PDB file of C-alpha atoms in Angstrom:
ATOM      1  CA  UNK A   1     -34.509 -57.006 -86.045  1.00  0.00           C
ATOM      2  CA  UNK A   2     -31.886 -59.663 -85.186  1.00  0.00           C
ATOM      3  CA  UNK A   3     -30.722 -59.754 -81.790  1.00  0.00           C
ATOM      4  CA  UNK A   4     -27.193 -60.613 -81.806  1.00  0.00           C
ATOM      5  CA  UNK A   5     -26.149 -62.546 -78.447  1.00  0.00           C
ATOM      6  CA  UNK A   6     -23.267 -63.184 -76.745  1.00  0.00           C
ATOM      7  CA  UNK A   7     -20.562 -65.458 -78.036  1.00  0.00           C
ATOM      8  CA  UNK A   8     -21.704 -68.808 -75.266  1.00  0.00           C
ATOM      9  CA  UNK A   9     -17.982 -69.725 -75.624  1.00  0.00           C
ATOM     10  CA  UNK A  10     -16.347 -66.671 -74.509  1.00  0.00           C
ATOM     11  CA  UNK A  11     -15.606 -66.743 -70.591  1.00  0.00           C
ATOM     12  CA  UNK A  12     -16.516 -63.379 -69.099  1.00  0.00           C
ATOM     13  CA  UNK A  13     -14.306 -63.028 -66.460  1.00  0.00           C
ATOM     14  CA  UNK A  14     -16.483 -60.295 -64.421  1.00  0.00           C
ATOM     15  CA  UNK A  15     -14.010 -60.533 -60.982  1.00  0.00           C
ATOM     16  CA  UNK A  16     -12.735 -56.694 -61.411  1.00  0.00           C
ATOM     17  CA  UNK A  17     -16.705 -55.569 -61.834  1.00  0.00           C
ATOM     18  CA  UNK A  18     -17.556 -52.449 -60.069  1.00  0.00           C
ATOM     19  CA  UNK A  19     -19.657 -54.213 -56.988  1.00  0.00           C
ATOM     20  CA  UNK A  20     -23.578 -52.750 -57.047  1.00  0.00           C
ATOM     21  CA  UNK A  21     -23.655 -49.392 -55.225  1.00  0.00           C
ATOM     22  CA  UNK A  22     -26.133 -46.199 -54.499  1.00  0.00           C
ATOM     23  CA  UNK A  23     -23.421 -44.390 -55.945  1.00  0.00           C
ATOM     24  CA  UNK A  24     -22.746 -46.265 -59.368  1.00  0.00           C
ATOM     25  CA  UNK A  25     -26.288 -46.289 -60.188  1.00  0.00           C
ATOM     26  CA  UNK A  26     -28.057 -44.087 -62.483  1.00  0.00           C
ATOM     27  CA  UNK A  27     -31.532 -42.941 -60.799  1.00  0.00           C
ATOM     28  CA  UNK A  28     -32.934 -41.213 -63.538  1.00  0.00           C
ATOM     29  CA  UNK A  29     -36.203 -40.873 -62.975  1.00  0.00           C
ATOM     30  CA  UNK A  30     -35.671 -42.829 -59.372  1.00  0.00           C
ATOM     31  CA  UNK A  31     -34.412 -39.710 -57.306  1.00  0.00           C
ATOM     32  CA  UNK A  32     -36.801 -39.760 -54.590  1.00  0.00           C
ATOM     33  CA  UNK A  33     -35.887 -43.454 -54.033  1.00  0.00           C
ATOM     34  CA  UNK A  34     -32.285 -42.835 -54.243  1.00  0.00           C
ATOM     35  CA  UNK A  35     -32.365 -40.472 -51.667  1.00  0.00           C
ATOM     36  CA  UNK A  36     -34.385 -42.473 -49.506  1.00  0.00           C
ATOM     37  CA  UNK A  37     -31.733 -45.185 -49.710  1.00  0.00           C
ATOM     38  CA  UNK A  38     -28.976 -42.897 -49.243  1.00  0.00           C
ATOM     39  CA  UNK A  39     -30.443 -41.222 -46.504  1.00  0.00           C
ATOM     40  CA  UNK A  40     -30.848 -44.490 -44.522  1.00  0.00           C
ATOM     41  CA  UNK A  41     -27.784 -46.169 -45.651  1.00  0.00           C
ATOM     42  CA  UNK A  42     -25.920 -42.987 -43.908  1.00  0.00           C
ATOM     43  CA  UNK A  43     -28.224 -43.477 -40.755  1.00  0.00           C
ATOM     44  CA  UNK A  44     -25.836 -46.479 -40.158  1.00  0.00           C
ATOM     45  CA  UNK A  45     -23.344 -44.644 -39.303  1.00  0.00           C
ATOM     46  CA  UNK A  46     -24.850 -43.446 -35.929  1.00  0.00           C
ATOM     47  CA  UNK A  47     -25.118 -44.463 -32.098  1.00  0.00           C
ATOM     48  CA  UNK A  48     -26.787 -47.709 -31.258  1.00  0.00           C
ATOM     49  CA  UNK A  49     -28.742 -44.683 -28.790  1.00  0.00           C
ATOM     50  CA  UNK A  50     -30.699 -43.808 -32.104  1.00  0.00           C
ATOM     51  CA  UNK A  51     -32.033 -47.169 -32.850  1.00  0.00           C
ATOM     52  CA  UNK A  52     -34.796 -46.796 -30.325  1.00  0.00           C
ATOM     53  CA  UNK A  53     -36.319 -43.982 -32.537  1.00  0.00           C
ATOM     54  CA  UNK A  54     -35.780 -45.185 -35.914  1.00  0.00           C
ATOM     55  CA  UNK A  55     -39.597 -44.698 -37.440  1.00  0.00           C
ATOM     56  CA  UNK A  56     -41.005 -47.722 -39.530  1.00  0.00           C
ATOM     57  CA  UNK A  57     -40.758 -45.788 -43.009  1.00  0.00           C
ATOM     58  CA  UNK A  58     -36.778 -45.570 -42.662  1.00  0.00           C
ATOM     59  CA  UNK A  59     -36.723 -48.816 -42.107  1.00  0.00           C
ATOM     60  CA  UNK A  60     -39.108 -50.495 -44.459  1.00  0.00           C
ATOM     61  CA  UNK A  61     -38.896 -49.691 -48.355  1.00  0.00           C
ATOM     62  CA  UNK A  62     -40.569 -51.708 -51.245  1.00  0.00           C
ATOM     63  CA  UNK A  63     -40.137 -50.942 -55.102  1.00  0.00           C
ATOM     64  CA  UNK A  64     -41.572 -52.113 -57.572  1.00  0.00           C
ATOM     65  CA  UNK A  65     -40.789 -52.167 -61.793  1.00  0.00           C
ATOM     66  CA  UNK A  66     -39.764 -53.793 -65.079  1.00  0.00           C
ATOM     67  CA  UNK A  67     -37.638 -56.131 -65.858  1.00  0.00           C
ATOM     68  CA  UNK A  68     -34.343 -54.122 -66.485  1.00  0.00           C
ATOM     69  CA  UNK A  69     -35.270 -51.100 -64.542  1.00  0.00           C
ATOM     70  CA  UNK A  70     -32.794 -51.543 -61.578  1.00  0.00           C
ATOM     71  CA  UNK A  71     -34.494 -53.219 -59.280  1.00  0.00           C
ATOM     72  CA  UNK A  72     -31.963 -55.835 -58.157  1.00  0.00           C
ATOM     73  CA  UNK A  73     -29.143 -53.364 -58.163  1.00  0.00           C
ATOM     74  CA  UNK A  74     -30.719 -51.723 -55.744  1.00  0.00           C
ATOM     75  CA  UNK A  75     -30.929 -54.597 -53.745  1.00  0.00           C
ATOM     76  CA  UNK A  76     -27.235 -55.401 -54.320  1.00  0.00           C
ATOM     77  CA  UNK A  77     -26.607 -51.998 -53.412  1.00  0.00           C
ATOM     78  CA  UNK A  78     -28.134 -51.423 -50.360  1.00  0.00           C
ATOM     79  CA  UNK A  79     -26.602 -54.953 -48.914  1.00  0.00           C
ATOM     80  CA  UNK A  80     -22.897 -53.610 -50.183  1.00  0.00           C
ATOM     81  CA  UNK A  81     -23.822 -50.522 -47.615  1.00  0.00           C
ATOM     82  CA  UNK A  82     -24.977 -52.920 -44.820  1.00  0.00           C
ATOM     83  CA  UNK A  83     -21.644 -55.070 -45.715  1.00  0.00           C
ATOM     84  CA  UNK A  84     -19.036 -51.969 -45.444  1.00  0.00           C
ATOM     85  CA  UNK A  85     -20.847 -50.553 -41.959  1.00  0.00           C
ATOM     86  CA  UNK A  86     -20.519 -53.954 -40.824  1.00  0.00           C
ATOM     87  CA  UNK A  87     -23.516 -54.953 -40.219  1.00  0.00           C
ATOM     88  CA  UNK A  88     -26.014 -58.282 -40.240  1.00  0.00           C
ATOM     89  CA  UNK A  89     -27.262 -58.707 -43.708  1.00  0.00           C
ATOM     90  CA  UNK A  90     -29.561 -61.652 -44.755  1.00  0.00           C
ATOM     91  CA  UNK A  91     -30.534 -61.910 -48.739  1.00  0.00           C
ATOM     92  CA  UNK A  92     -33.665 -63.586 -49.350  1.00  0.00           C
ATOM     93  CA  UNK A  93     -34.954 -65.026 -53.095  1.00  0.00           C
ATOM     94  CA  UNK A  94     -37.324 -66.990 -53.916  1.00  0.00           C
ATOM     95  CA  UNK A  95     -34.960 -69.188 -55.305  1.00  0.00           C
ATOM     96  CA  UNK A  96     -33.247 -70.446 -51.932  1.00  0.00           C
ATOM     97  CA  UNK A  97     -35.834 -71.583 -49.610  1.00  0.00           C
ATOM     98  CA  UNK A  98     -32.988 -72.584 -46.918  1.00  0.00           C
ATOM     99  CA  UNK A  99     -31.702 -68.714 -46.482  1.00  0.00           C
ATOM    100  CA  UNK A 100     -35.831 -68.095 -45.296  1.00  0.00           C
ATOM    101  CA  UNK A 101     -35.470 -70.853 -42.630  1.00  0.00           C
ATOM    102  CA  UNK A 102     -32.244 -69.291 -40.905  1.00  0.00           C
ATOM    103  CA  UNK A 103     -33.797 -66.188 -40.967  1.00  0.00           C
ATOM    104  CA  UNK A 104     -36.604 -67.388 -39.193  1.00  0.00           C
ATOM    105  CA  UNK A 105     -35.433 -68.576 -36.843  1.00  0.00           C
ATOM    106  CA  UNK A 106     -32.767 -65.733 -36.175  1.00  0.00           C
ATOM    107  CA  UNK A 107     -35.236 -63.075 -36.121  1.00  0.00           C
ATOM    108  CA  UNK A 108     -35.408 -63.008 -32.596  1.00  0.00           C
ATOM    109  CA  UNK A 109     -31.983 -62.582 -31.833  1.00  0.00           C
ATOM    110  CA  UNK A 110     -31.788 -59.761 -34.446  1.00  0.00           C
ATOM    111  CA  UNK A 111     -34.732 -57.874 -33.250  1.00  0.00           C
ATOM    112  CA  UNK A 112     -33.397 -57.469 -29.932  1.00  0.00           C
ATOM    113  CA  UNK A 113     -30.284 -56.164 -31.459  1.00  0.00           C
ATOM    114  CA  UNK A 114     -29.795 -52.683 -30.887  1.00  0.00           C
ATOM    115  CA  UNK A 115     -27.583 -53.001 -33.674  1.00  0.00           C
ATOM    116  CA  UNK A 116     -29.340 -52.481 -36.902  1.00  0.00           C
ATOM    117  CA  UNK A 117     -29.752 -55.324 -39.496  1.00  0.00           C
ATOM    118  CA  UNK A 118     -30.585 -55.658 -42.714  1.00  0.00           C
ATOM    119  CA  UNK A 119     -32.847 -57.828 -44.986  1.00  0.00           C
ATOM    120  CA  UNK A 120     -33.268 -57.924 -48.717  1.00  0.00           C
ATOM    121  CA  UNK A 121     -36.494 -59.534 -50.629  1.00  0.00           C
ATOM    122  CA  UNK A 122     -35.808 -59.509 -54.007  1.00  0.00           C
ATOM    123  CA  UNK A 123     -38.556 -61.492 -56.778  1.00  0.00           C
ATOM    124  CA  UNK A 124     -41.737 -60.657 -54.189  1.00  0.00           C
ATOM    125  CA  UNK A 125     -44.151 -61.250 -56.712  1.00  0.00           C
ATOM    126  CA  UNK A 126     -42.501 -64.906 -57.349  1.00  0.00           C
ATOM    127  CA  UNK A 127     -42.777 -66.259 -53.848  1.00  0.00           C
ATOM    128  CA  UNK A 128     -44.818 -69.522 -53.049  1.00  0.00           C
ATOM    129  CA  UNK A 129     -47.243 -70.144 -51.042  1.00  0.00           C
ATOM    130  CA  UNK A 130     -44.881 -71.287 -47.803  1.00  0.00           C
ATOM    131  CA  UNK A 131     -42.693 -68.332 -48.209  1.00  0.00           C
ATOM    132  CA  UNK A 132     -45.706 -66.219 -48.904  1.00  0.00           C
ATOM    133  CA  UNK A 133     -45.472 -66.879 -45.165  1.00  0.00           C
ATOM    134  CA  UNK A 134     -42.454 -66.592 -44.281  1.00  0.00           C
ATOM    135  CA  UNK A 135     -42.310 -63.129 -44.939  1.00  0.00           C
ATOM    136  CA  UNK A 136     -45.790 -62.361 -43.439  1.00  0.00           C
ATOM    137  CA  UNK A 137     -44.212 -63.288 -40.179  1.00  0.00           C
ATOM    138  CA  UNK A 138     -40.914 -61.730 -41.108  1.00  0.00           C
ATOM    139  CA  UNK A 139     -42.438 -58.347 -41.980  1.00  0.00           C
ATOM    140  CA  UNK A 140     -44.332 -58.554 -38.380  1.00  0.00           C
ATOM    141  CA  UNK A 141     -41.224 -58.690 -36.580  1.00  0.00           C
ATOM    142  CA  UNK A 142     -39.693 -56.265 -38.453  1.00  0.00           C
ATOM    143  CA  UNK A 143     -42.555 -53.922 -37.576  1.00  0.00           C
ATOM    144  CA  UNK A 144     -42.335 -54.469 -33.834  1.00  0.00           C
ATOM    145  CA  UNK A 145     -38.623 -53.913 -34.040  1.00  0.00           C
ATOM    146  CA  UNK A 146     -36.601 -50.843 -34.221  1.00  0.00           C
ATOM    147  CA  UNK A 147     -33.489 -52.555 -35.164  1.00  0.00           C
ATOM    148  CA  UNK A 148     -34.831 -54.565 -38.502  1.00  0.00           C
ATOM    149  CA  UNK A 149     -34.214 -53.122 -41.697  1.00  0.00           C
ATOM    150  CA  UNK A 150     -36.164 -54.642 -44.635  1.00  0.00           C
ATOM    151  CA  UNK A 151     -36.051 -53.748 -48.552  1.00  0.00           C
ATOM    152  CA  UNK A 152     -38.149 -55.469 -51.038  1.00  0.00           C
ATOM    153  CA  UNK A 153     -38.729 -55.468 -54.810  1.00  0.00           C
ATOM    154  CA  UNK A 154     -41.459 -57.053 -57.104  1.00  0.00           C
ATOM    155  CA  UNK A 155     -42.629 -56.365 -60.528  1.00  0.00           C
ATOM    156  CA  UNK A 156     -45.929 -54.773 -59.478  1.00  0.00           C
ATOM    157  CA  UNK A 157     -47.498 -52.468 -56.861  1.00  0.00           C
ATOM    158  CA  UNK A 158     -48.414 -54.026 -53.531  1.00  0.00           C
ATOM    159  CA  UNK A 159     -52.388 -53.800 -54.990  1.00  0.00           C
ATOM    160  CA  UNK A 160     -51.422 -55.340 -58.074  1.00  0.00           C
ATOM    161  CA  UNK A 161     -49.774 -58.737 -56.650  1.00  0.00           C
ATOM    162  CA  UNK A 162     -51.223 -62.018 -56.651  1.00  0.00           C
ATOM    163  CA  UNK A 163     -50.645 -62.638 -53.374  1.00  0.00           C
ATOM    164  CA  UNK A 164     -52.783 -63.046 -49.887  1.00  0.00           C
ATOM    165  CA  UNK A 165     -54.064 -59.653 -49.218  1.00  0.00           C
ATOM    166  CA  UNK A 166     -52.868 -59.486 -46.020  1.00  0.00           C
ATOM    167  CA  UNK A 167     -49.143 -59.403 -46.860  1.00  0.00           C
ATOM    168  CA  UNK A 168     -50.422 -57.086 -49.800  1.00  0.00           C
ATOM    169  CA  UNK A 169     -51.203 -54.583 -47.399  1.00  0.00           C
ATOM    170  CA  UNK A 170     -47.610 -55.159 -44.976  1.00  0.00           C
ATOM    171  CA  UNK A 171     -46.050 -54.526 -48.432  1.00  0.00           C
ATOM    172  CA  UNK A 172     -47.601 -50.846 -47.697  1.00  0.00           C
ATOM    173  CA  UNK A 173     -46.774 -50.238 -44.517  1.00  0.00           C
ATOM    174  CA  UNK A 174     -43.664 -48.425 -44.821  1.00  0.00           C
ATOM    175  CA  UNK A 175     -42.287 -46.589 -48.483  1.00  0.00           C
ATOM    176  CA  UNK A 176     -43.070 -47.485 -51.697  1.00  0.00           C
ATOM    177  CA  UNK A 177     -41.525 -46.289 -54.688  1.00  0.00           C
ATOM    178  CA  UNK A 178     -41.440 -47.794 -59.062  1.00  0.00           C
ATOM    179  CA  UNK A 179     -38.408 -48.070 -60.312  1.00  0.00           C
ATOM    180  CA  UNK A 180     -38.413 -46.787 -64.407  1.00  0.00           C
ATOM    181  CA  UNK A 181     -36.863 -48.046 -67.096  1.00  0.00           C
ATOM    182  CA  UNK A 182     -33.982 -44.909 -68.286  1.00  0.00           C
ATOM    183  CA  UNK A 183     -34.526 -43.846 -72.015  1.00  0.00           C
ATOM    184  CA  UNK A 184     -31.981 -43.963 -74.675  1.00  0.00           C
ATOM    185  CA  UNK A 185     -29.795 -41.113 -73.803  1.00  0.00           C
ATOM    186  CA  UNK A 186     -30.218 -42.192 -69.820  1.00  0.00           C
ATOM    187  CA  UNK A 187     -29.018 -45.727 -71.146  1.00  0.00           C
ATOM    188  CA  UNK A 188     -25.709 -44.407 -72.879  1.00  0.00           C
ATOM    189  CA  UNK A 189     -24.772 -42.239 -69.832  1.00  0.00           C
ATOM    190  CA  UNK A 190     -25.248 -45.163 -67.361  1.00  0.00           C
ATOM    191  CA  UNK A 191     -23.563 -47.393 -69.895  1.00  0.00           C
ATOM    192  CA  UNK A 192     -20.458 -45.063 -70.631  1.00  0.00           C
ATOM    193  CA  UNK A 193     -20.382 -44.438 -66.513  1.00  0.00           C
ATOM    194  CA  UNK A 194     -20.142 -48.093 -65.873  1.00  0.00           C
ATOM    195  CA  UNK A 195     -17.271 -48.700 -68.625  1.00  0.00           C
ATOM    196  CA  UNK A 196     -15.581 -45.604 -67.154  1.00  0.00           C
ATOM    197  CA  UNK A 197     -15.677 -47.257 -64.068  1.00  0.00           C
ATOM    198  CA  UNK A 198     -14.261 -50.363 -65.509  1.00  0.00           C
ATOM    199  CA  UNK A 199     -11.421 -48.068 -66.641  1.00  0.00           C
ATOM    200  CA  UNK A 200     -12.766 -48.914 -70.679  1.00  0.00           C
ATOM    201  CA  UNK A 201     -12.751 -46.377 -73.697  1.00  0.00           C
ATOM    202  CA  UNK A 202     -15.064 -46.753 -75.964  1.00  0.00           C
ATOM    203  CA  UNK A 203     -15.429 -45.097 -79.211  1.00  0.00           C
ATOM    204  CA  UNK A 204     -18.273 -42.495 -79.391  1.00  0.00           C
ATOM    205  CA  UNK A 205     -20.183 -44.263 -82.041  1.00  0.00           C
ATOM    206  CA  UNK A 206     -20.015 -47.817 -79.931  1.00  0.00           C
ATOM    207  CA  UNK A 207     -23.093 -47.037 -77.501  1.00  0.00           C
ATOM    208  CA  UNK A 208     -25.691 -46.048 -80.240  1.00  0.00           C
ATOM    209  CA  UNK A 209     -24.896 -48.787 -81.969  1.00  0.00           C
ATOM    210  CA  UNK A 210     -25.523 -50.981 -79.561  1.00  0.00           C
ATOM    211  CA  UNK A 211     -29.134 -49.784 -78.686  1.00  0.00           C
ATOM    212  CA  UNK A 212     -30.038 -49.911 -82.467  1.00  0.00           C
ATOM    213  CA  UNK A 213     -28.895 -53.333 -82.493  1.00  0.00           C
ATOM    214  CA  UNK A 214     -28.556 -55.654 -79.340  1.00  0.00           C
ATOM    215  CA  UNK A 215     -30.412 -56.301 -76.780  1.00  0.00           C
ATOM    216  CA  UNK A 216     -32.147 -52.975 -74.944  1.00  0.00           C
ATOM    217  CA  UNK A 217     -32.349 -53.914 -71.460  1.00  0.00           C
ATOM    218  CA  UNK A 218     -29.950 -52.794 -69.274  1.00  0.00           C
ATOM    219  CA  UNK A 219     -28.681 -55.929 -67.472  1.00  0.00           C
ATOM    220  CA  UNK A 220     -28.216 -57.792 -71.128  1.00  0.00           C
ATOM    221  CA  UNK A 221     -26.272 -54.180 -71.708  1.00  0.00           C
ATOM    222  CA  UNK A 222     -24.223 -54.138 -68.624  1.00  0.00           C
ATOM    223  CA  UNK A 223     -23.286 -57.767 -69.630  1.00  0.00           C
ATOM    224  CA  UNK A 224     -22.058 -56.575 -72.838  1.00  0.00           C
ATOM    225  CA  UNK A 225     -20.130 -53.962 -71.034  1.00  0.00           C
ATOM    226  CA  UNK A 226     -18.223 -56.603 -69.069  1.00  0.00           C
ATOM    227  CA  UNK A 227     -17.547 -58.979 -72.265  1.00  0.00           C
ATOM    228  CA  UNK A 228     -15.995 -55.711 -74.322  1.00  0.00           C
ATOM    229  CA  UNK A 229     -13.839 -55.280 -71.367  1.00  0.00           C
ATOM    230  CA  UNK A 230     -12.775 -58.619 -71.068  1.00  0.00           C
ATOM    231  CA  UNK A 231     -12.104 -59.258 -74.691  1.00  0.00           C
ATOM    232  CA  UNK A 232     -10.580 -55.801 -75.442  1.00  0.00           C
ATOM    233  CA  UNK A 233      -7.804 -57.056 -72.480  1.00  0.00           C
ATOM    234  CA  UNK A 234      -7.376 -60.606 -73.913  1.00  0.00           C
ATOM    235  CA  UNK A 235      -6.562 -58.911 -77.274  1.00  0.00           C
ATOM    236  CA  UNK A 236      -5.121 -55.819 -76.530  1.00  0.00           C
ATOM    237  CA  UNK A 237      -7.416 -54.131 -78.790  1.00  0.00           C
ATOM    238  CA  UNK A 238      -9.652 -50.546 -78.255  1.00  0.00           C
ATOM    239  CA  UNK A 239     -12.938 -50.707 -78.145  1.00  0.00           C
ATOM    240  CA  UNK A 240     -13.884 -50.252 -81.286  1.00  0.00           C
ATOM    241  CA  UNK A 241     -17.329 -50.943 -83.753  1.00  0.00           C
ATOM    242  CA  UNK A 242     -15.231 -53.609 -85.233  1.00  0.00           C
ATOM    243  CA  UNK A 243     -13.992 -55.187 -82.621  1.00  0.00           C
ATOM    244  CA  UNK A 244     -18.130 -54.613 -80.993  1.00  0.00           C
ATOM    245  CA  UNK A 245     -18.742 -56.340 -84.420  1.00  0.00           C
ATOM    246  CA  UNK A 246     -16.109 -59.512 -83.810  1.00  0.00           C
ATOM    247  CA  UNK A 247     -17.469 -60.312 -80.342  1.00  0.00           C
ATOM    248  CA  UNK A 248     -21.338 -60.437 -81.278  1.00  0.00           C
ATOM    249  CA  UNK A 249     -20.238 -62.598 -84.403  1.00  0.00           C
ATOM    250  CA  UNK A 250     -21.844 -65.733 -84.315  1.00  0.00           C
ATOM    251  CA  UNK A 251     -18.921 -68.431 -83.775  1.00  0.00           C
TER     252      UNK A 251
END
């Protein structure tokens, strides 16, 4: 099957995007870790006086998947809660070796904070060696605070990651949950919630068509979703299976 792709010179302007939330995301399968993550994101809410009993496993979460299955939403998510109860939120990739640095040496500060703050982990199974340490150290502070908040995700159990076995087994230590991929008729209902959301009609034969014929995945979908809105406002058009068609054509 050809995979149509997205037309490289059309500008998505994504700036009116419904920001990642607990609430805009379709858990499918993912309940229990849903309402793990709501549970705790609500916890935020109370006295600083709670803090001091805040058990490990509301505090540390890793989850694991596919490609596609959510697991950076989820990240985004939970640091748009940390962001609107105003609290410290540090976002940690692989990618940007600098961000682990300012943590580090933070995480004193924060830990004796009887304000709750929040970390994010996202790519675990992609870390290097030197951050492999990094968050060894990280996730031992975290442990001996009450205040730390961590969330992780990888592509693989803790067990099942090639990395030193003693920050395989810290990956444990609090909840751990595997995000699934949503099936077909999951897919469509997340998809026609997010171009609700985006205030977008679509015509009832535009979602099947797309899963018979581009890309399956849901972040390559939720892309899409974002280029029909754009281009239905630049031309004033519905969203339509021809004008679907137009915007995949090959320029």
């Amino acid at each position: 099957m050809n995979t149509p792709s997205l037309p490289k010179q059309f500008a998505l302007d994504i700036s009116h995007s419904p920001k990642a939330s607990l609430e805009n995301y379709l858990p499918g399968k993912d309940l229990a870790l849903i309402s793990a993550l709501k549970n705790i994101a609500h916890s935020w809410g109370k006295s600083s006086s709670e803090v001091s009993s805040n058990p490990l496993n509301q505090r540390w979460i890793y989850w694991w998947g596919p490609e596609g299955s959510g697991r950076t939403h989820l990240l985004e998510a939970i640091e748009n809660a940390a962001k609107n109860a105003g609290l410290e939120h540090v976002a940690l990739t692989p990618s940007e070796p600098t961000s682990w640095v300012r943590l580090e040496e933070n995480m004193s500060s924060l830990a004796q904070s009887n304000t709750p703050s929040v970390i994010t982990v996202d790519d675990v199974d992609q870390l290097d060696e030197r951050l492999v340490g990094s968050l060894f150290r990280i996730l031992n502070t975290v442990q001996a605070s009450k205040a730390l908040h961590i969330f992780m995700a990888g592509s693989a159990a803790p067990a099942a990651l090639e990395l030193r076995e003693d920050l395989r087994t810290r990956l444990g230590w609090g909840l751990v949950f595997q995000t699934q991929l949503l099936d077909d008729d999951e897919k469509i209902q997340a998809l026609g919630e997010a171009a609700k959301a985006r205030g977008l009609v679509l015509s009832p034969d535009v979602l099947p068509w797309l899963l018979s014929r581009f890309y399956r995945d849901m972040p390559s979908l939720m892309a899409l979703i974002d280029a029909l809105d754009a281009y239905s406002l630049e031309t004033k058009r519905a969203v339509t299976l021809p004008l679907v068609r137009e915007l995949l054509q090959p320029k």
